[in-house]
PDB file of C-alpha atoms in Angstrom:
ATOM      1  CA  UNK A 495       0.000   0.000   0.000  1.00 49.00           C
ATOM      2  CA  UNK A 496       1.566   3.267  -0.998  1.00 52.00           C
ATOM      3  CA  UNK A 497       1.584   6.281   1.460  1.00 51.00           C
ATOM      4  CA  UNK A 498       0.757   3.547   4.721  1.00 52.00           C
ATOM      5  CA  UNK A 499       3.895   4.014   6.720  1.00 55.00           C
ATOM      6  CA  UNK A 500       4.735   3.059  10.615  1.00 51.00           C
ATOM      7  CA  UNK A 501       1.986   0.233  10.317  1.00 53.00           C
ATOM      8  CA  UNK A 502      -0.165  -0.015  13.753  1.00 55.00           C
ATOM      9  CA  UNK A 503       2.783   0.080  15.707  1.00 61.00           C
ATOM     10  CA  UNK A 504       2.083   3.350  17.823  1.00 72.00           C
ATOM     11  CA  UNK A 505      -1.428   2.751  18.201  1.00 83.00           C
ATOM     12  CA  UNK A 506      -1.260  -0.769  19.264  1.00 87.00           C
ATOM     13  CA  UNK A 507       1.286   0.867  22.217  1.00 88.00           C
ATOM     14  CA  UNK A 508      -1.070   2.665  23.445  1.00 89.00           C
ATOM     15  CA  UNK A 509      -3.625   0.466  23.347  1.00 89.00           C
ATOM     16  CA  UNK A 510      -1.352  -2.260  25.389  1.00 90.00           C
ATOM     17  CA  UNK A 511      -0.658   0.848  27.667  1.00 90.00           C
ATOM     18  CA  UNK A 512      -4.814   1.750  28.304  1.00 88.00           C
ATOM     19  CA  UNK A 513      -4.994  -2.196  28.729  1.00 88.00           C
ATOM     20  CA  UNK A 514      -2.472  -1.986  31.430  1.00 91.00           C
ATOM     21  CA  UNK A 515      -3.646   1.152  33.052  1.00 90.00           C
ATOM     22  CA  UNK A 516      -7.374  -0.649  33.397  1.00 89.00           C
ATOM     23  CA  UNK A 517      -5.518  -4.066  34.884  1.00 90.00           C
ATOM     24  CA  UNK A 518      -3.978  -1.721  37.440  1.00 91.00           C
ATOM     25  CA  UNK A 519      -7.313   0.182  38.589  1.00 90.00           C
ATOM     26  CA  UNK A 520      -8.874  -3.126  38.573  1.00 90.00           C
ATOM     27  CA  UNK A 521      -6.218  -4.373  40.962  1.00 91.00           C
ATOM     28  CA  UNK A 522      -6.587  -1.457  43.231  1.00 91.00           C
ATOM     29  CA  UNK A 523     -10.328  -1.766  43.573  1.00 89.00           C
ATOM     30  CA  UNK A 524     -10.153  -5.563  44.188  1.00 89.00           C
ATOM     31  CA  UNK A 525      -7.764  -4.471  46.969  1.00 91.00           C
ATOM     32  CA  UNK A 526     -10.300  -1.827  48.011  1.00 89.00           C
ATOM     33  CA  UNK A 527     -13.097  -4.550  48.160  1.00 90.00           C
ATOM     34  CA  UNK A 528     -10.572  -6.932  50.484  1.00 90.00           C
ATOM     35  CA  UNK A 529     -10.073  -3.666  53.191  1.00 90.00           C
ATOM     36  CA  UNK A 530     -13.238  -2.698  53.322  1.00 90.00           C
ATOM     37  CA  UNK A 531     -15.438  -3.751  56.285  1.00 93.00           C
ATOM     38  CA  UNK A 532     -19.449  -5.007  55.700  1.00 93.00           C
ATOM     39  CA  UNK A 533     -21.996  -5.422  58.060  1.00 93.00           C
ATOM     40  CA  UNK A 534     -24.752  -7.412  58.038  1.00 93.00           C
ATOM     41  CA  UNK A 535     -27.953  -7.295  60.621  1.00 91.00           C
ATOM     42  CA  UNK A 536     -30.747  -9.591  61.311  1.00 90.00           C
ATOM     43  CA  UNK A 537     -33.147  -9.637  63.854  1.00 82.00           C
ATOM     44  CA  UNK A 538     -33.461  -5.715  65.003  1.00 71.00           C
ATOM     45  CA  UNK A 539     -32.246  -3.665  62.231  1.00 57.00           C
ATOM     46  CA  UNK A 540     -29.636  -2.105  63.705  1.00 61.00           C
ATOM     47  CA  UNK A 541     -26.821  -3.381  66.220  1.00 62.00           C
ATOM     48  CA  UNK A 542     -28.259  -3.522  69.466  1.00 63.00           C
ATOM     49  CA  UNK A 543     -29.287  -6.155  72.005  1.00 70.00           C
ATOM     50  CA  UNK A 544     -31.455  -8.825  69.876  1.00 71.00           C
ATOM     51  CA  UNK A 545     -29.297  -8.616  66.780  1.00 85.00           C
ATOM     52  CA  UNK A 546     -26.933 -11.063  65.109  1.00 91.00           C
ATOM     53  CA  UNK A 547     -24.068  -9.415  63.150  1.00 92.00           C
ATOM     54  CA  UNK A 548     -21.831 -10.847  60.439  1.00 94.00           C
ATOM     55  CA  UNK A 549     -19.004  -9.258  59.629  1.00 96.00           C
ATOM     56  CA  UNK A 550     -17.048  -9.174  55.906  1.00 95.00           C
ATOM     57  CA  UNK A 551     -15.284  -8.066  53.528  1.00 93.00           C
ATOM     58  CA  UNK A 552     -16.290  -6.111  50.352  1.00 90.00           C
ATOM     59  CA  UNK A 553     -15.384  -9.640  48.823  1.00 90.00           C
ATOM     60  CA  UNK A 554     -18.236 -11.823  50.760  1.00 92.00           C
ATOM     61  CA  UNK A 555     -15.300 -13.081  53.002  1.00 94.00           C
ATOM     62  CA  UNK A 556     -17.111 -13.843  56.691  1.00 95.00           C
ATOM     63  CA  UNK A 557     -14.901 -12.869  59.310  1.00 94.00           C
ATOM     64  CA  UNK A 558     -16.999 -12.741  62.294  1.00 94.00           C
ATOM     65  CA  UNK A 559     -20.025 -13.447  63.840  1.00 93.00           C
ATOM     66  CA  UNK A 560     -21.508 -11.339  66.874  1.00 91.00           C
ATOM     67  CA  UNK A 561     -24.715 -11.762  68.901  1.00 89.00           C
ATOM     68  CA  UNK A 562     -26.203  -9.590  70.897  1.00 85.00           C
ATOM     69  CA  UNK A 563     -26.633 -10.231  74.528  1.00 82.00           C
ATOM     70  CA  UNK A 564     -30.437 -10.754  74.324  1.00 83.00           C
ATOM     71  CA  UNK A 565     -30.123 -13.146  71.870  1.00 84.00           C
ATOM     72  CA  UNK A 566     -27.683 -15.183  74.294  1.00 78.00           C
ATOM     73  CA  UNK A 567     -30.466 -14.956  76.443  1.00 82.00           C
ATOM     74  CA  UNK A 568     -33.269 -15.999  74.353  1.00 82.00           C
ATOM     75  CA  UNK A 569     -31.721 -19.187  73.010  1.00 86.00           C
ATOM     76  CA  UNK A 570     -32.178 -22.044  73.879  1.00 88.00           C
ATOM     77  CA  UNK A 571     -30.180 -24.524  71.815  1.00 86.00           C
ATOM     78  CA  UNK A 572     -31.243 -27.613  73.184  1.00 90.00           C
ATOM     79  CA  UNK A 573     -34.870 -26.481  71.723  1.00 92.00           C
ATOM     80  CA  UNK A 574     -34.990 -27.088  67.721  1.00 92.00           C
ATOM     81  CA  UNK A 575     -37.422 -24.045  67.354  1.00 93.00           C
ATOM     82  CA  UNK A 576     -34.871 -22.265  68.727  1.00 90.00           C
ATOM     83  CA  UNK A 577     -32.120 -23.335  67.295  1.00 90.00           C
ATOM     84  CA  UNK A 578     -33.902 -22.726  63.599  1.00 92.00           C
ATOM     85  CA  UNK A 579     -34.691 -19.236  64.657  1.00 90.00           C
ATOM     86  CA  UNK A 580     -30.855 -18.584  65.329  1.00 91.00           C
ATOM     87  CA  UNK A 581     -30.276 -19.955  62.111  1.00 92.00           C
ATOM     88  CA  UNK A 582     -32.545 -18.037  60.191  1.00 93.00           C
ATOM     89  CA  UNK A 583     -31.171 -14.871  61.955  1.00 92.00           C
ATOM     90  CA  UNK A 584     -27.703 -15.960  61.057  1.00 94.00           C
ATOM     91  CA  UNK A 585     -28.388 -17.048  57.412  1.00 95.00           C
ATOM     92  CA  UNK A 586     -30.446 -13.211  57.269  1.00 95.00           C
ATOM     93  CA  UNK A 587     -27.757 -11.218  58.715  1.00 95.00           C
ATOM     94  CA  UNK A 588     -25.601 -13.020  55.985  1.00 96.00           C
ATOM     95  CA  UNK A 589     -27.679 -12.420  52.929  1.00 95.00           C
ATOM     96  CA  UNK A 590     -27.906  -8.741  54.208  1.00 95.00           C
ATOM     97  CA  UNK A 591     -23.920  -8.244  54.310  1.00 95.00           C
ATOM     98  CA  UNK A 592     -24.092 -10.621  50.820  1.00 95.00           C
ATOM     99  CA  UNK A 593     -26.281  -7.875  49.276  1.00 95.00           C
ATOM    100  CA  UNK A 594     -24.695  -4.705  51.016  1.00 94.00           C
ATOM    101  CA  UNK A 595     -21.028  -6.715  49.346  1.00 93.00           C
ATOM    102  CA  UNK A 596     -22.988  -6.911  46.108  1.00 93.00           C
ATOM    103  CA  UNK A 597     -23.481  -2.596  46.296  1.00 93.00           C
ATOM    104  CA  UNK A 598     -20.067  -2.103  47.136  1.00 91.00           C
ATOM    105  CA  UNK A 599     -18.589  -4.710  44.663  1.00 89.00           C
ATOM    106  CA  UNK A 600     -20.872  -2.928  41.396  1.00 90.00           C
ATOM    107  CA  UNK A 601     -19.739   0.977  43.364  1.00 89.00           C
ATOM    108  CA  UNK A 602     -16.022  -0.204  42.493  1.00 86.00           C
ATOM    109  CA  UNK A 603     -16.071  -2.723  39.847  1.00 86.00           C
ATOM    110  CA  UNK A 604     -19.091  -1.475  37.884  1.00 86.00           C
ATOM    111  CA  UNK A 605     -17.129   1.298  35.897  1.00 83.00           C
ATOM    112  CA  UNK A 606     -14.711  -1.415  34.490  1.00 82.00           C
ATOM    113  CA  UNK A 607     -18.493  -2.909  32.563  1.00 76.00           C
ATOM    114  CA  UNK A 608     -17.806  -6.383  34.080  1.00 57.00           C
ATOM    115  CA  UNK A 609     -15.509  -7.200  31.021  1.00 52.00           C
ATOM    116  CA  UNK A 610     -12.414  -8.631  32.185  1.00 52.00           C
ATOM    117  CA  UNK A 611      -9.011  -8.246  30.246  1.00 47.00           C
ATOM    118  CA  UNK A 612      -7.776 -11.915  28.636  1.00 49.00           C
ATOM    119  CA  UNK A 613      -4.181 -12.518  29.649  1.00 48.00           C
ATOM    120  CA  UNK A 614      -3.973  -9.532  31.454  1.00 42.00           C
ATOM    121  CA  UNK A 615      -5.939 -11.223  35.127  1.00 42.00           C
TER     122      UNK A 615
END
């Protein structure tokens, strides 16, 4: 082809170089996701007395499990009613920090489009 000089040399550069410069966002807001702290609630809405709280990460990672002292108190786990109730309460405080992890994951993720980068992950 006459006049096509320098081929797509340049712009192939600087598209590895945008590639790159996504990867390392990425990488910061996976890190983000890992420090940041989630808490879910079941059983009075807010931390208190008659709650159970699960702690995680802004990656679904469970890292603790609190219950209030009522709850302590209103348990008794050699009662099977009982002991379903403080499952459901556990399983509901989970799915809440599951879908508060979900908002936080799309907050720092959701800019990237959910397309990942092949060979560059």
């Amino acid at each position: 082809m006459a006049g096509f000089r320098g081929g797509m040399g340049g712009g192939m550069n600087n598209l590895v170089k945008q590639a790159q410069k996504i990867q390392e966002q990425m990488q910061q807001a996976e890190k983000e996701l890992e420090e940041l702290e989630v808490v879910g609630l079941s059983g009075g809405g807010e931390e208190g007395d008659e709650t159970v709280v699960i702690y995680m990460n802004g990656k679904k990672v469970i890292n603790g499990v609190e219950f209030g002292s009522k709850i302590s108190q209103m348990i008794d786990l050699s009662d099977e009613e009982d002991v379903e109730m403080l499952e459901d309460l556990i399983l509901a405080a989970i799915n809440d920090g599951y879908k508060k992890a979900d908002e936080l994951y799309e907050e720092k993720m959701g800019k990237f489009g959910g397309a990942s980068l092949p060979g560059l992950m």
